[in-house]
């Protein structure tokens, strides 16, 4: 009687198929996780940009309201309530002080101390650049901004940022301010 030996184990092809399946089982969820993280970072930055744009609008409104209060406290004061707001020029506003400065060339990036966004010496530059533009709105051509003073001003705040390898993104918020008191 002849005893035949049988070999047990995996062939090379079976091993390659098993490794391929294992790699797919590990790599695909990792790729999905990486894409989810990119999307989460983009969403975080988009929310931050939207808040920064709205914050700029509110800061300019605060400047206008401070002028209105000054007129209300002393009617003999003759000031233009839109006076401190640069017209038909790009400018930045530091929302910690409501200080406005015209941009010469490109506006500088916002800075942070880890909690607040502003323009302060010694703070770290961020990936966000906020630009504000104001113009007077004319009653006969409500969507034209031509620099002639009127009782209505249109504000446009633009925040530009870049998240990871994505192209630069931007958010634009517009709002109109009215001269609801006379000087």
mmCIF file of C-alpha atoms in Angstrom:
data_model
loop_
_atom_site.group_PDB
_atom_site.id
_atom_site.type_symbol
_atom_site.label_atom_id
_atom_site.label_comp_id
_atom_site.label_asym_id
_atom_site.label_seq_id
_atom_site.Cartn_x
_atom_site.Cartn_y
_atom_site.Cartn_z
ATOM 1 C CA UNK A 1 0.000 0.000 0.000
ATOM 2 C CA UNK A 2 1.205 3.371 -0.969
ATOM 3 C CA UNK A 3 0.427 6.300 1.266
ATOM 4 C CA UNK A 4 -0.212 9.516 -0.545
ATOM 5 C CA UNK A 5 0.795 12.681 1.257
ATOM 6 C CA UNK A 6 -1.514 15.631 0.857
ATOM 7 C CA UNK A 7 -0.316 19.104 1.461
ATOM 8 C CA UNK A 8 -2.582 21.393 3.394
ATOM 9 C CA UNK A 9 -2.308 25.170 3.373
ATOM 10 C CA UNK A 10 -2.944 28.120 1.125
ATOM 11 C CA UNK A 11 -1.792 28.477 -2.401
ATOM 12 C CA UNK A 12 -0.183 31.711 -3.540
ATOM 13 C CA UNK A 13 -3.346 32.814 -5.367
ATOM 14 C CA UNK A 14 -5.526 32.191 -2.311
ATOM 15 C CA UNK A 15 -3.113 34.224 -0.200
ATOM 16 C CA UNK A 16 -3.125 37.146 -2.660
ATOM 17 C CA UNK A 17 -6.924 37.173 -2.779
ATOM 18 C CA UNK A 18 -7.104 37.153 1.017
ATOM 19 C CA UNK A 19 -4.609 40.042 1.277
ATOM 20 C CA UNK A 20 -6.523 42.034 -1.341
ATOM 21 C CA UNK A 21 -9.808 41.588 0.521
ATOM 22 C CA UNK A 22 -8.161 42.540 3.790
ATOM 23 C CA UNK A 23 -6.636 45.658 2.252
ATOM 24 C CA UNK A 24 -10.012 46.731 0.850
ATOM 25 C CA UNK A 25 -11.607 46.161 4.225
ATOM 26 C CA UNK A 26 -9.036 48.438 5.893
ATOM 27 C CA UNK A 27 -8.265 51.086 3.235
ATOM 28 C CA UNK A 28 -11.797 52.015 2.185
ATOM 29 C CA UNK A 29 -12.974 53.009 5.686
ATOM 30 C CA UNK A 30 -9.743 54.963 6.154
ATOM 31 C CA UNK A 31 -10.329 56.859 2.905
ATOM 32 C CA UNK A 32 -13.912 57.553 3.949
ATOM 33 C CA UNK A 33 -12.680 58.834 7.310
ATOM 34 C CA UNK A 34 -10.140 61.127 5.635
ATOM 35 C CA UNK A 35 -12.824 62.567 3.338
ATOM 36 C CA UNK A 36 -15.166 63.042 6.300
ATOM 37 C CA UNK A 37 -12.455 64.951 8.173
ATOM 38 C CA UNK A 38 -11.854 67.223 5.169
ATOM 39 C CA UNK A 39 -15.579 67.934 4.967
ATOM 40 C CA UNK A 40 -15.772 68.612 8.706
ATOM 41 C CA UNK A 41 -12.848 71.073 8.540
ATOM 42 C CA UNK A 42 -14.433 72.815 5.560
ATOM 43 C CA UNK A 43 -17.786 73.079 7.383
ATOM 44 C CA UNK A 44 -16.027 74.450 10.489
ATOM 45 C CA UNK A 45 -14.231 77.092 8.437
ATOM 46 C CA UNK A 46 -17.391 77.976 6.517
ATOM 47 C CA UNK A 47 -19.283 78.605 9.774
ATOM 48 C CA UNK A 48 -16.372 80.668 11.111
ATOM 49 C CA UNK A 49 -16.231 82.730 7.891
ATOM 50 C CA UNK A 50 -19.967 83.354 7.992
ATOM 51 C CA UNK A 51 -19.752 84.514 11.615
ATOM 52 C CA UNK A 52 -16.786 86.781 10.845
ATOM 53 C CA UNK A 53 -18.666 88.423 7.955
ATOM 54 C CA UNK A 54 -21.765 88.996 10.091
ATOM 55 C CA UNK A 55 -19.582 90.326 12.917
ATOM 56 C CA UNK A 56 -18.142 92.973 10.572
ATOM 57 C CA UNK A 57 -21.633 94.114 9.541
ATOM 58 C CA UNK A 58 -22.673 94.363 13.204
ATOM 59 C CA UNK A 59 -19.525 96.328 14.103
ATOM 60 C CA UNK A 60 -20.191 98.897 11.360
ATOM 61 C CA UNK A 61 -23.804 99.121 12.546
ATOM 62 C CA UNK A 62 -22.458 99.776 16.055
ATOM 63 C CA UNK A 63 -20.330 102.659 14.746
ATOM 64 C CA UNK A 64 -23.384 104.154 13.023
ATOM 65 C CA UNK A 65 -25.487 103.733 16.176
ATOM 66 C CA UNK A 66 -22.808 105.412 18.315
ATOM 67 C CA UNK A 67 -22.985 108.408 15.981
ATOM 68 C CA UNK A 68 -26.791 108.433 16.307
ATOM 69 C CA UNK A 69 -26.496 108.393 20.117
ATOM 70 C CA UNK A 70 -24.067 111.301 19.989
ATOM 71 C CA UNK A 71 -26.583 113.330 17.971
ATOM 72 C CA UNK A 72 -29.433 112.266 20.293
ATOM 73 C CA UNK A 73 -27.535 113.314 23.425
ATOM 74 C CA UNK A 74 -26.665 116.734 22.045
ATOM 75 C CA UNK A 75 -28.946 117.995 19.238
ATOM 76 C CA UNK A 76 -26.574 120.889 18.578
ATOM 77 C CA UNK A 77 -23.961 118.407 17.351
ATOM 78 C CA UNK A 78 -23.868 118.369 13.582
ATOM 79 C CA UNK A 79 -22.218 115.181 12.398
ATOM 80 C CA UNK A 80 -22.812 112.770 9.582
ATOM 81 C CA UNK A 81 -23.892 109.488 11.171
ATOM 82 C CA UNK A 82 -22.203 107.624 8.322
ATOM 83 C CA UNK A 83 -19.139 109.884 8.633
ATOM 84 C CA UNK A 84 -16.568 107.494 10.104
ATOM 85 C CA UNK A 85 -17.413 104.740 7.603
ATOM 86 C CA UNK A 86 -15.116 104.701 4.523
ATOM 87 C CA UNK A 87 -17.219 104.909 1.366
ATOM 88 C CA UNK A 88 -16.463 103.122 -1.920
ATOM 89 C CA UNK A 89 -13.192 101.732 -0.541
ATOM 90 C CA UNK A 90 -12.263 98.366 0.883
ATOM 91 C CA UNK A 91 -11.587 98.567 4.603
ATOM 92 C CA UNK A 92 -11.090 96.402 7.667
ATOM 93 C CA UNK A 93 -12.787 96.768 11.014
ATOM 94 C CA UNK A 94 -11.295 95.552 14.262
ATOM 95 C CA UNK A 95 -14.366 94.382 16.117
ATOM 96 C CA UNK A 96 -12.638 94.586 19.509
ATOM 97 C CA UNK A 97 -12.317 98.374 19.168
ATOM 98 C CA UNK A 98 -14.554 99.180 16.155
ATOM 99 C CA UNK A 99 -11.535 100.878 14.566
ATOM 100 C CA UNK A 100 -11.717 101.029 10.775
ATOM 101 C CA UNK A 101 -8.785 101.306 8.388
ATOM 102 C CA UNK A 102 -8.765 101.501 4.604
ATOM 103 C CA UNK A 103 -6.908 98.734 2.810
ATOM 104 C CA UNK A 104 -4.075 99.830 0.592
ATOM 105 C CA UNK A 105 -3.783 96.931 -1.801
ATOM 106 C CA UNK A 106 -4.980 93.651 -0.349
ATOM 107 C CA UNK A 107 -6.519 93.675 3.120
ATOM 108 C CA UNK A 108 -4.436 91.911 5.790
ATOM 109 C CA UNK A 109 -5.473 88.546 7.217
ATOM 110 C CA UNK A 110 -7.393 88.433 10.461
ATOM 111 C CA UNK A 111 -5.370 87.513 13.508
ATOM 112 C CA UNK A 112 -6.272 85.475 16.568
ATOM 113 C CA UNK A 113 -5.176 85.064 20.147
ATOM 114 C CA UNK A 114 -6.799 81.632 20.252
ATOM 115 C CA UNK A 115 -10.184 83.021 21.303
ATOM 116 C CA UNK A 116 -10.886 86.257 19.427
ATOM 117 C CA UNK A 117 -10.347 87.397 15.844
ATOM 118 C CA UNK A 118 -9.017 90.941 15.397
ATOM 119 C CA UNK A 119 -6.031 92.958 14.173
ATOM 120 C CA UNK A 120 -3.657 93.149 17.121
ATOM 121 C CA UNK A 121 0.110 93.214 17.380
ATOM 122 C CA UNK A 122 1.554 89.918 18.530
ATOM 123 C CA UNK A 123 -1.448 87.827 17.547
ATOM 124 C CA UNK A 124 -1.184 84.940 15.075
ATOM 125 C CA UNK A 125 -2.302 85.359 11.452
ATOM 126 C CA UNK A 126 -5.243 83.173 10.447
ATOM 127 C CA UNK A 127 -6.279 81.832 7.057
ATOM 128 C CA UNK A 128 -9.230 84.261 6.989
ATOM 129 C CA UNK A 129 -9.196 87.648 5.262
ATOM 130 C CA UNK A 130 -12.177 89.939 5.890
ATOM 131 C CA UNK A 131 -12.900 92.917 3.650
ATOM 132 C CA UNK A 132 -15.761 95.375 4.124
ATOM 133 C CA UNK A 133 -17.048 97.833 1.542
ATOM 134 C CA UNK A 134 -19.714 100.506 1.990
ATOM 135 C CA UNK A 135 -21.495 102.601 -0.594
ATOM 136 C CA UNK A 136 -24.488 104.922 -0.701
ATOM 137 C CA UNK A 137 -27.661 103.632 -2.310
ATOM 138 C CA UNK A 138 -29.609 106.025 -4.519
ATOM 139 C CA UNK A 139 -33.438 106.083 -4.424
ATOM 140 C CA UNK A 140 -33.730 106.287 -8.212
ATOM 141 C CA UNK A 141 -31.287 103.415 -8.803
ATOM 142 C CA UNK A 142 -31.449 101.307 -5.641
ATOM 143 C CA UNK A 143 -28.799 98.831 -6.731
ATOM 144 C CA UNK A 144 -26.219 101.358 -7.906
ATOM 145 C CA UNK A 145 -23.472 102.626 -5.657
ATOM 146 C CA UNK A 146 -22.098 105.850 -7.029
ATOM 147 C CA UNK A 147 -20.608 107.676 -4.031
ATOM 148 C CA UNK A 148 -23.315 110.346 -3.758
ATOM 149 C CA UNK A 149 -24.453 110.657 -0.136
ATOM 150 C CA UNK A 150 -27.958 109.466 0.639
ATOM 151 C CA UNK A 151 -30.010 108.158 3.557
ATOM 152 C CA UNK A 152 -29.146 104.542 2.820
ATOM 153 C CA UNK A 153 -25.829 102.745 2.811
ATOM 154 C CA UNK A 154 -25.117 99.238 1.543
ATOM 155 C CA UNK A 155 -22.502 97.200 3.393
ATOM 156 C CA UNK A 156 -20.796 94.168 1.922
ATOM 157 C CA UNK A 157 -18.551 91.988 4.073
ATOM 158 C CA UNK A 158 -16.443 89.379 2.278
ATOM 159 C CA UNK A 159 -14.440 86.683 4.042
ATOM 160 C CA UNK A 160 -11.983 84.609 1.996
ATOM 161 C CA UNK A 161 -10.263 81.487 3.337
ATOM 162 C CA UNK A 162 -8.577 78.291 2.236
ATOM 163 C CA UNK A 163 -9.158 74.904 3.894
ATOM 164 C CA UNK A 164 -6.497 72.283 3.269
ATOM 165 C CA UNK A 165 -6.015 71.529 -0.404
ATOM 166 C CA UNK A 166 -9.316 73.115 -1.459
ATOM 167 C CA UNK A 167 -9.268 76.245 -3.604
ATOM 168 C CA UNK A 168 -9.862 79.576 -1.886
ATOM 169 C CA UNK A 169 -13.483 79.967 -0.809
ATOM 170 C CA UNK A 170 -15.450 83.071 0.095
ATOM 171 C CA UNK A 171 -18.634 84.171 1.795
ATOM 172 C CA UNK A 172 -20.279 87.516 1.075
ATOM 173 C CA UNK A 173 -22.929 89.083 3.300
ATOM 174 C CA UNK A 174 -24.703 92.320 2.364
ATOM 175 C CA UNK A 175 -26.971 94.530 4.381
ATOM 176 C CA UNK A 176 -28.372 98.030 4.114
ATOM 177 C CA UNK A 177 -28.105 100.648 6.862
ATOM 178 C CA UNK A 178 -30.562 103.516 7.011
ATOM 179 C CA UNK A 179 -30.280 107.027 8.359
ATOM 180 C CA UNK A 180 -33.356 106.707 10.530
ATOM 181 C CA UNK A 181 -32.755 109.954 12.410
ATOM 182 C CA UNK A 182 -31.927 113.344 11.003
ATOM 183 C CA UNK A 183 -28.715 115.081 12.048
#
